[in-house]
mmCIF file of C-alpha atoms in Angstrom:
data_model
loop_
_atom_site.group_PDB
_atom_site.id
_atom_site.type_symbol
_atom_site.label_atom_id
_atom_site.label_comp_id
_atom_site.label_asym_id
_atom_site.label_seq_id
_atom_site.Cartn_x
_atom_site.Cartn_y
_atom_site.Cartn_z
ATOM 1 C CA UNK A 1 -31.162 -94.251 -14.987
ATOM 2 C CA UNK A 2 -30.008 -90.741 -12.996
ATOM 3 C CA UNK A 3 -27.237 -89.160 -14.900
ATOM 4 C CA UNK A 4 -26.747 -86.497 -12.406
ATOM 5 C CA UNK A 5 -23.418 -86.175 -10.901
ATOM 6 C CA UNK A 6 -22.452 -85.845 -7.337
ATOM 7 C CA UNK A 7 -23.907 -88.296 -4.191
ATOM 8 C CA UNK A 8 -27.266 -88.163 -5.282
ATOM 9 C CA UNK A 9 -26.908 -88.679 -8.615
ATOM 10 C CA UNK A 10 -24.226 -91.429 -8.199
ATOM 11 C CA UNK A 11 -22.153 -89.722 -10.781
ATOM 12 C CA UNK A 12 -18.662 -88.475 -11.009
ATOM 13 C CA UNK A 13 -17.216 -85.215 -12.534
ATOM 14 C CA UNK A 14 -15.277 -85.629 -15.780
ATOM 15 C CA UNK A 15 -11.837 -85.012 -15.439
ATOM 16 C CA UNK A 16 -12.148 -82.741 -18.255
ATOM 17 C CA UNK A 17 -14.257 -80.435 -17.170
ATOM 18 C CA UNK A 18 -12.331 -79.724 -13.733
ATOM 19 C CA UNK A 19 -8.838 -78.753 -15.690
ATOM 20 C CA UNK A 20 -11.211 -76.719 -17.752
ATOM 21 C CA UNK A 21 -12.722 -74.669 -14.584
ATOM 22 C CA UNK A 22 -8.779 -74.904 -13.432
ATOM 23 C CA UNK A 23 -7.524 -73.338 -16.021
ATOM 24 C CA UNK A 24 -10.484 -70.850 -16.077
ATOM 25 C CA UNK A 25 -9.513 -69.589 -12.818
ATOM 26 C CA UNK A 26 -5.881 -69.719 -13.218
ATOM 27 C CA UNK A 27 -6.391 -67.597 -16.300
ATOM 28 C CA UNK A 28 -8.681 -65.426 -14.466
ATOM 29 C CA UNK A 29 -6.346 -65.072 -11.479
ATOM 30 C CA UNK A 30 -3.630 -63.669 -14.295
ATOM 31 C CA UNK A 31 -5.364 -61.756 -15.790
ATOM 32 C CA UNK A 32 -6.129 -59.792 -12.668
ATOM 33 C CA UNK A 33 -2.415 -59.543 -11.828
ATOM 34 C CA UNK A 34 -1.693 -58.363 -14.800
ATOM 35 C CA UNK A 35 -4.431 -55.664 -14.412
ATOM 36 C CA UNK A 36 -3.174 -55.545 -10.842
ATOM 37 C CA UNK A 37 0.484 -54.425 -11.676
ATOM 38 C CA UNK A 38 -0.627 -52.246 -14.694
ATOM 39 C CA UNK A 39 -2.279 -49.969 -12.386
ATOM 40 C CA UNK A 40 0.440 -50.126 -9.818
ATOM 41 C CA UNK A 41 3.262 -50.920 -11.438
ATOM 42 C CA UNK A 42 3.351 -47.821 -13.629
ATOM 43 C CA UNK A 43 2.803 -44.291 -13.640
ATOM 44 C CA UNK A 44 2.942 -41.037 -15.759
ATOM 45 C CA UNK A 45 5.382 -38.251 -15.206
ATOM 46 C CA UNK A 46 3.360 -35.221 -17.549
ATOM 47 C CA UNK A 47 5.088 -32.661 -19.661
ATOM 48 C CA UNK A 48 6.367 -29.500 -17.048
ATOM 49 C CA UNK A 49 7.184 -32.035 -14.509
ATOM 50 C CA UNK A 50 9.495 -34.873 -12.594
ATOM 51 C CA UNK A 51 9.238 -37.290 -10.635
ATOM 52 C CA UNK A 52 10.995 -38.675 -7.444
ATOM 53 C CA UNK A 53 10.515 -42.479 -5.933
ATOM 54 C CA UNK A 54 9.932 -43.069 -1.881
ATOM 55 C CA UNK A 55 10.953 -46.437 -1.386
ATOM 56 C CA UNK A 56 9.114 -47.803 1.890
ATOM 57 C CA UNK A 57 11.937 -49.634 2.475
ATOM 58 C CA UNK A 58 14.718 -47.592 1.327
ATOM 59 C CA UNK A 59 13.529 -44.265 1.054
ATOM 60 C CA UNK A 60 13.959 -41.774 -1.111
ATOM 61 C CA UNK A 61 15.958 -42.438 -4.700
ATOM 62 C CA UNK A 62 18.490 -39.855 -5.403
ATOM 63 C CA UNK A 63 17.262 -40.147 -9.234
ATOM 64 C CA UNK A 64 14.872 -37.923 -10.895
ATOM 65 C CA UNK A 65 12.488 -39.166 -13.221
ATOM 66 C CA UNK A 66 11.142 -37.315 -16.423
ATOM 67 C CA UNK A 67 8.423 -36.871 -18.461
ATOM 68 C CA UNK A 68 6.807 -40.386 -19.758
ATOM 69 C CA UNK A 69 5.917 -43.581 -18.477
ATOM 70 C CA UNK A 70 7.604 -45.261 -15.490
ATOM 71 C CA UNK A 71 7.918 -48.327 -14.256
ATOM 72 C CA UNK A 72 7.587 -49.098 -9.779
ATOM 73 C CA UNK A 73 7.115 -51.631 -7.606
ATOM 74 C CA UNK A 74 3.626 -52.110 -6.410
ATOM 75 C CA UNK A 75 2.950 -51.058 -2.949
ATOM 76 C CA UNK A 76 6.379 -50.520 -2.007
ATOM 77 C CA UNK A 77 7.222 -47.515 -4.703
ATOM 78 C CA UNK A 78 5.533 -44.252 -4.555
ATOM 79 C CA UNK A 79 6.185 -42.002 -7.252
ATOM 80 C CA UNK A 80 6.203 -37.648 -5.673
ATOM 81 C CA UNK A 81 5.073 -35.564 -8.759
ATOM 82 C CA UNK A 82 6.582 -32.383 -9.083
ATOM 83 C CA UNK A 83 5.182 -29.545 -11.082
ATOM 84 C CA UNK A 84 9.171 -27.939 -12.224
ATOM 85 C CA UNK A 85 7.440 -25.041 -14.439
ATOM 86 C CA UNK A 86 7.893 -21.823 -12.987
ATOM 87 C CA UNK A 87 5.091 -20.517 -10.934
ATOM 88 C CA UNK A 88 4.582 -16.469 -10.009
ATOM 89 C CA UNK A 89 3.399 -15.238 -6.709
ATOM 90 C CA UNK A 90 2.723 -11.825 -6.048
ATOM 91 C CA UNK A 91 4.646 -11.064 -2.187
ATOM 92 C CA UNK A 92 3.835 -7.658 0.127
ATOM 93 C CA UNK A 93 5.748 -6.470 2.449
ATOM 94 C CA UNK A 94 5.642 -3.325 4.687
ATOM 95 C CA UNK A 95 9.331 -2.054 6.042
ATOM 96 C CA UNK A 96 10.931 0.635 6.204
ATOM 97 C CA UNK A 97 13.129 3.155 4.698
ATOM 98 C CA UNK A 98 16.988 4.981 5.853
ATOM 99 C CA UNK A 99 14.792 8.110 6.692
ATOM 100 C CA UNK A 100 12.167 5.622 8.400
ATOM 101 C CA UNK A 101 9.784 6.149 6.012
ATOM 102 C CA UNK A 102 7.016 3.270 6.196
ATOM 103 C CA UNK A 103 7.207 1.844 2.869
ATOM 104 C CA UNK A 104 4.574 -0.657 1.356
ATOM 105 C CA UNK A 105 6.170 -2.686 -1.699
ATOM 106 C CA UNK A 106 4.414 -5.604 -3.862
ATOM 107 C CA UNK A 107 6.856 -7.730 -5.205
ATOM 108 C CA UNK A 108 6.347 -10.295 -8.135
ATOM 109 C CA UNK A 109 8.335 -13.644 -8.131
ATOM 110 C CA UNK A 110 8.794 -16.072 -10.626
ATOM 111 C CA UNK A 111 10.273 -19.384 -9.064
ATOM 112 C CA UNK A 112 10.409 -22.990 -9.571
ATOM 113 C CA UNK A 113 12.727 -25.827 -8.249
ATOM 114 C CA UNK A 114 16.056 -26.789 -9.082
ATOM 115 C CA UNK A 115 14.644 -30.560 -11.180
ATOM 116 C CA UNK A 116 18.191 -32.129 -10.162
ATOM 117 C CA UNK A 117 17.646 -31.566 -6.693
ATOM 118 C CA UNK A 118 14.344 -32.569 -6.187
ATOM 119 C CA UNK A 119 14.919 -35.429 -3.607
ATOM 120 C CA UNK A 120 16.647 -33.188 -1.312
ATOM 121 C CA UNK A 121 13.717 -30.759 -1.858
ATOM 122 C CA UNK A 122 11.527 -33.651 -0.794
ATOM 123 C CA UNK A 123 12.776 -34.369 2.439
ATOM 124 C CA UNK A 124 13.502 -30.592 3.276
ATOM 125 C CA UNK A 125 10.484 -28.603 2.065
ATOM 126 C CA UNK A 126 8.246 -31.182 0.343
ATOM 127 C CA UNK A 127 5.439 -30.387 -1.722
ATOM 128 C CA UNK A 128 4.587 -26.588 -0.571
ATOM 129 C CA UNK A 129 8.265 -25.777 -1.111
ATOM 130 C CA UNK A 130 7.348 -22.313 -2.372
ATOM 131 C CA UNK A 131 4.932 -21.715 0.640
ATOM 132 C CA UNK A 132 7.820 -22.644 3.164
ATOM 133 C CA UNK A 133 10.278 -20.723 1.763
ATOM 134 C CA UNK A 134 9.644 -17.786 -0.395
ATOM 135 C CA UNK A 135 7.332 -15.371 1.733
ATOM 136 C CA UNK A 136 10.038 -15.719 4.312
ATOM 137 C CA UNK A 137 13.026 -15.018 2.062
ATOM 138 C CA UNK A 138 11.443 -12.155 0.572
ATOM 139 C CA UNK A 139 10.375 -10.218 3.778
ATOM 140 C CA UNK A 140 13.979 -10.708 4.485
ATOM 141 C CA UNK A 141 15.851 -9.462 1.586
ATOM 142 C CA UNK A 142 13.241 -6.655 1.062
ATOM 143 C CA UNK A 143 13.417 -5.240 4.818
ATOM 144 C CA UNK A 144 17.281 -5.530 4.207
ATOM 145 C CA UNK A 145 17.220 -3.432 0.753
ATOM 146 C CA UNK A 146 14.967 -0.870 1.124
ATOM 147 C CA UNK A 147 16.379 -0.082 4.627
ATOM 148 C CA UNK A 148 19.409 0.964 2.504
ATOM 149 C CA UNK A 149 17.559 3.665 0.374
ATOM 150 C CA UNK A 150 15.318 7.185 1.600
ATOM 151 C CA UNK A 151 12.146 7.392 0.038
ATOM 152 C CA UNK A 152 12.755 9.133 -2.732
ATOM 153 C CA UNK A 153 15.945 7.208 -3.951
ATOM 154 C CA UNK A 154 13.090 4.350 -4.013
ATOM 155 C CA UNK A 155 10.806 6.575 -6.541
ATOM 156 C CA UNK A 156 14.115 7.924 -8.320
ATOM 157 C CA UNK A 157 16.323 4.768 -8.664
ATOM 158 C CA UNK A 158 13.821 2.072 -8.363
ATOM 159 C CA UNK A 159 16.193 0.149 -11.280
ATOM 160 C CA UNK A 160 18.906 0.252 -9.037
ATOM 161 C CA UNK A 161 16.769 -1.111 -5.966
ATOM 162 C CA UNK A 162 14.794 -3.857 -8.600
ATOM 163 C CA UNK A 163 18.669 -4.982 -9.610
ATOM 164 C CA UNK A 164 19.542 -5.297 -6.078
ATOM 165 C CA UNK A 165 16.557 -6.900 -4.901
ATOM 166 C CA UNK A 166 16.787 -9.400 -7.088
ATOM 167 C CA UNK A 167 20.512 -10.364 -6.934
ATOM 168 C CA UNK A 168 19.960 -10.826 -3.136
ATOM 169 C CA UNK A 169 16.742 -12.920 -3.332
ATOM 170 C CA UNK A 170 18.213 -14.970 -6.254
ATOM 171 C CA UNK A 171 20.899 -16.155 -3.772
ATOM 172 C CA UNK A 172 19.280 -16.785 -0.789
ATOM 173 C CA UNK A 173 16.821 -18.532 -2.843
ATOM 174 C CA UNK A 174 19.609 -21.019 -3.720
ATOM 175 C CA UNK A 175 20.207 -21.734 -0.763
ATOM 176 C CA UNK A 176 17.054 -23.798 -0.577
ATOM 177 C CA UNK A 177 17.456 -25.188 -4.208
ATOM 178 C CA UNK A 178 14.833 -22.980 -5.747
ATOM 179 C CA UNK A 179 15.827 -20.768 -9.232
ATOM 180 C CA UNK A 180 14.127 -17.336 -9.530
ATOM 181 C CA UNK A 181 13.386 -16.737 -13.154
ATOM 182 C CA UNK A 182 12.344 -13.442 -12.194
ATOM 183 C CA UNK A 183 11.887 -10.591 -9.858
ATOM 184 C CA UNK A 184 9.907 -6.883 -10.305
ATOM 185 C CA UNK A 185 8.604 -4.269 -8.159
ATOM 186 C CA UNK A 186 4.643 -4.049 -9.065
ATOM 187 C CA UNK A 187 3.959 -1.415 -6.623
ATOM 188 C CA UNK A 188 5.474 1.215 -4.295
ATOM 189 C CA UNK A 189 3.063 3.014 -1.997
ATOM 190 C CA UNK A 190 4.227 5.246 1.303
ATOM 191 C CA UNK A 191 2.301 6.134 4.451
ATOM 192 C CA UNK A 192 -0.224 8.993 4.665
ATOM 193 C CA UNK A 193 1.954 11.171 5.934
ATOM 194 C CA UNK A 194 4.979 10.898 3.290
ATOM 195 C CA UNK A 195 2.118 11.867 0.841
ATOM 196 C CA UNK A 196 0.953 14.768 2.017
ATOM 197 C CA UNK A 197 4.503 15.936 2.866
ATOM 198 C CA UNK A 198 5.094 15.412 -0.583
ATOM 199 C CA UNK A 199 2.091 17.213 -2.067
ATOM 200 C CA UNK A 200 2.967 19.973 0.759
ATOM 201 C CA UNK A 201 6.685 20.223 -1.317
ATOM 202 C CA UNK A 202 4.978 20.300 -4.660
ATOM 203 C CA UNK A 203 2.805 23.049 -4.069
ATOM 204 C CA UNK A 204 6.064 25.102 -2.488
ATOM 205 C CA UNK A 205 7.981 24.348 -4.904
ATOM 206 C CA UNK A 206 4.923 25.602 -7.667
ATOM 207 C CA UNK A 207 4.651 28.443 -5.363
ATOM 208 C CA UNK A 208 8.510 29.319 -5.550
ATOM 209 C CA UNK A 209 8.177 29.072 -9.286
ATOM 210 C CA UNK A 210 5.160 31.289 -9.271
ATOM 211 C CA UNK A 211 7.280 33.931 -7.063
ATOM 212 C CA UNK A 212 10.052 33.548 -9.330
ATOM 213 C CA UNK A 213 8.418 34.349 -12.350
ATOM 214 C CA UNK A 214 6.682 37.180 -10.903
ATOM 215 C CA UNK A 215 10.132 39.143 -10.549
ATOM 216 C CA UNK A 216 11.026 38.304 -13.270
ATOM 217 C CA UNK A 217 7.950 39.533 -14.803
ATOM 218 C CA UNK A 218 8.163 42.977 -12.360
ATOM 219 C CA UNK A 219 12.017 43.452 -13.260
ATOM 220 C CA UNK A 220 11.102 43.064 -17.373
ATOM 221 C CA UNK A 221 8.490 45.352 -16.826
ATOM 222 C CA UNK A 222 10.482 48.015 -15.090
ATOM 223 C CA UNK A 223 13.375 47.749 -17.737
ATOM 224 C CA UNK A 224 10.376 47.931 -20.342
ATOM 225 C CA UNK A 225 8.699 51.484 -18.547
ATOM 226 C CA UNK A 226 12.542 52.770 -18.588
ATOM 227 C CA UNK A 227 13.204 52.030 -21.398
ATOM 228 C CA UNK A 228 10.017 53.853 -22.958
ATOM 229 C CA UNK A 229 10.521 56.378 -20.290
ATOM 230 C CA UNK A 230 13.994 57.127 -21.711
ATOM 231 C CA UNK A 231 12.416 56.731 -25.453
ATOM 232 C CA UNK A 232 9.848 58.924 -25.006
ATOM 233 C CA UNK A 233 12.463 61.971 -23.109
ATOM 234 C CA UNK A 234 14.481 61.259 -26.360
ATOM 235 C CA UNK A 235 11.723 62.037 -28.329
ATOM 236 C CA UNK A 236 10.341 65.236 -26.902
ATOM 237 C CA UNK A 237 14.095 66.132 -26.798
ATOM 238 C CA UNK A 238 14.052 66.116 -30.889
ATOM 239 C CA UNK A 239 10.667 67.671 -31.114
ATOM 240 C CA UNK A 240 11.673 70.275 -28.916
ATOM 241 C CA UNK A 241 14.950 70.629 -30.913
ATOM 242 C CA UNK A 242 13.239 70.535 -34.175
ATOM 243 C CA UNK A 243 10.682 73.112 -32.955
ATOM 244 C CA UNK A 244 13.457 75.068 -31.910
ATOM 245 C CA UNK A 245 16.104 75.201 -35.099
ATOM 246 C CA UNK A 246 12.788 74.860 -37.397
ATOM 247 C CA UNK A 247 9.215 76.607 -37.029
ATOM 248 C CA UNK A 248 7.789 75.401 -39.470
ATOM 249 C CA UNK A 249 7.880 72.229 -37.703
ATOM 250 C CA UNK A 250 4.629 72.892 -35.662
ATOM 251 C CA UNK A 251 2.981 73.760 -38.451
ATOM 252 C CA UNK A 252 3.203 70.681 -40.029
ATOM 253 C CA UNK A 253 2.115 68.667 -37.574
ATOM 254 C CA UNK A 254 -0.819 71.113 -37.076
ATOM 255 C CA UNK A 255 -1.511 70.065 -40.736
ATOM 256 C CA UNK A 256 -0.907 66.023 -40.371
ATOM 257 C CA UNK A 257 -3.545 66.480 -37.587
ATOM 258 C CA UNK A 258 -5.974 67.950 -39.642
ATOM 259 C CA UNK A 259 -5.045 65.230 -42.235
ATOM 260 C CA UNK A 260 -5.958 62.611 -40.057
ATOM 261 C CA UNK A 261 -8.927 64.010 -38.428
ATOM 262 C CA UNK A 262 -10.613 65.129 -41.885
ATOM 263 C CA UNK A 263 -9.936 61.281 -42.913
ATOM 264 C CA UNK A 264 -12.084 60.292 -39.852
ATOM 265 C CA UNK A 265 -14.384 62.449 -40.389
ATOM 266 C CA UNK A 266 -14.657 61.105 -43.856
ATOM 267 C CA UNK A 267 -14.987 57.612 -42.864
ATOM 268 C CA UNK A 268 -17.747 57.982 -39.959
ATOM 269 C CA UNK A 269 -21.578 57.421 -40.492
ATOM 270 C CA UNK A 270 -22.510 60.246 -37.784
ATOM 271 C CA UNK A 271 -22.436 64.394 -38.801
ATOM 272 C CA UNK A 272 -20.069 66.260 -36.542
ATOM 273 C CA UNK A 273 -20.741 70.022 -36.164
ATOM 274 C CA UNK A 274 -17.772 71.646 -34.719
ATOM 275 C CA UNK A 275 -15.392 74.740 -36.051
ATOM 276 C CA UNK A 276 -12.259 74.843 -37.394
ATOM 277 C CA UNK A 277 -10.092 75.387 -34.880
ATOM 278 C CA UNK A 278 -11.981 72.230 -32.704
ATOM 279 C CA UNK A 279 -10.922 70.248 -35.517
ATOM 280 C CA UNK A 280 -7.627 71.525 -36.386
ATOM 281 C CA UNK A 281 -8.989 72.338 -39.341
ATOM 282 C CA UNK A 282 -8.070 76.192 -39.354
ATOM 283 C CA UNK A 283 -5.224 75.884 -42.339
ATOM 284 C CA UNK A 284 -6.104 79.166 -43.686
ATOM 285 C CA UNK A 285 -4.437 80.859 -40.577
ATOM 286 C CA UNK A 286 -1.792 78.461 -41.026
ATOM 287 C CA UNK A 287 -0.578 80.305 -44.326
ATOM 288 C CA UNK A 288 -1.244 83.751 -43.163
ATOM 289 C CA UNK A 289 1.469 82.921 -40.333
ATOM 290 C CA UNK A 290 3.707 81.332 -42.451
ATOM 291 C CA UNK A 291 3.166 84.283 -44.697
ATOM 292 C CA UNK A 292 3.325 86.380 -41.792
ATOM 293 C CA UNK A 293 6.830 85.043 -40.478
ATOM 294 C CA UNK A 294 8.205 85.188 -44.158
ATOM 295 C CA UNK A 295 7.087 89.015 -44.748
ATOM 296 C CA UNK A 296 8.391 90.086 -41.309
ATOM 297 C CA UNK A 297 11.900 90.624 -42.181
ATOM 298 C CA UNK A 298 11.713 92.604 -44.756
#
């Protein structure tokens, strides 16, 4: 007996087992739908960022999608991710100055996009948004300010010229739907020349101060010689005076000179030979003229 199934084996399938394959492949088939429109049918919109939908048959949706998960329509929905935190970028730019200085200025930006107007940022700028716009925009505003200022109003009021900088770049930048959290001058260099005409000013100025002070100094020192000049006139005026109403005068400087010389005498470590009269030291003659000059009248 051949219980095989089929032509040769004279047998027949059971009609069990082929609604049991049946329903193995529809289950199957399911199954991979289901995996099918889990992988297209959603997507993740990541903290920092929103989403926008192109239609292929539509276009793009006017609404903007945020963080979480989203639902789409397989193949026909295709979700733009947008990264909405803001992003700096670091912009040079060489222009010049009112006294046509050439002026080399590094400016730091801190942009990101306007989230409720993504879609028209889309089919404007698309994803390099801040590579289509911004180095533009800033060349333009910054050629337009600085022209404004000479070179040293740029070193002396750079607040003033940061302020105005960014007011002007924070409105042309809406013009394109982008929002400038932030805007700062990072560096301000000038051409070769501009230096060295600078240094040149310094050291004229440091040599004007220099000259300055030296005539000042010359005109303090010439009151300071008059004024000892005068000083010392004054005093050989009294001495003379007192020398004149008073002889005894002399003499007693004659003896605070031998004072002072017998008290350095005292003090040195060498022996001194001299006489009396070297050393003012001759006091004895001293008396016999004051003697002399009292005796006299009589």
């Amino acid at each position: 007996m051949n219980a095989g199934f089929g032509p040769g084996g004279g047998g027949k399938i059971p009609p069990g087992l082929t609604n049991g394959v049946r329903a193995l492949a529809t289950g199957a088939a399911g199954i991979g739908i289901l995996v099918t429109l889990y992988n297209n049918g959603l997507y993740n919109v990541d903290g920092g960022h929103r989403a926008v939908i192109f239609n292929k048959i539509s276009g793009v949706r006017e609404q903007v999608y945020g963080e979480g998960t989203h639902l789409r329509i397989p193949y026909i929905d295709t979700p733009i991710i947008y990264d909405v935190r803001a992003k700096p970028r670091i912009i040079q730019s060489l222009t010049g100055s009112r006294d046509l200085q050439m002026v080399q200025i590094s400016l730091r930006v801190l942009s990101r996009p306007d989230s409720n107007q993504l879609p028209t940022i889309y089919r404007t700028l698309g994803m390099d948004w801040d590579e289509r716009v911004l180095p533009s925009i800033v060349q333009e505003v910054l050629k337009s300010v600085v022209a404004q200022f000479n070179a040293s109003q740029l070193i002396t009021q750079r607040e003033q010229v940061s302020r105005l900088i960014s007011r002007n770049l924070e409105d042309r930048a809406r013009d394109f739907n982008i929002i400038l959290d932030d805007v700062s001058i990072t560096h301000l260099a000038f051409g070769k020349e501009y230096t060295a005409a600078v240094e040149a000013k310094q050291v004229a100025q440091q040599e004007a101060e220099r000259g300055r002070f030296l005539v000042e100094k010359a005109i303090q020192d010439k009151k300071s010689t008059i004024i000892r000049a005068q000083g010392e006139a004054q005093s050989a005026q009294l001495i003379g005076d007192a020398m004149k109403t008073n002889p005894g005068f002399v003499q007693l400087r004659r003896i605070e000179a031998a004072r002072e010389i017998a008290r350095t005498m005292a003090k040195s470590n060498n022996r001194v030979f001299l006489n009396s009269g070297s050393l003012q030291l001759d006091l004895g003659e001293v008396v016999a003229e004051d003697m002399g000059s009292v005796i006299a009248p009589e």
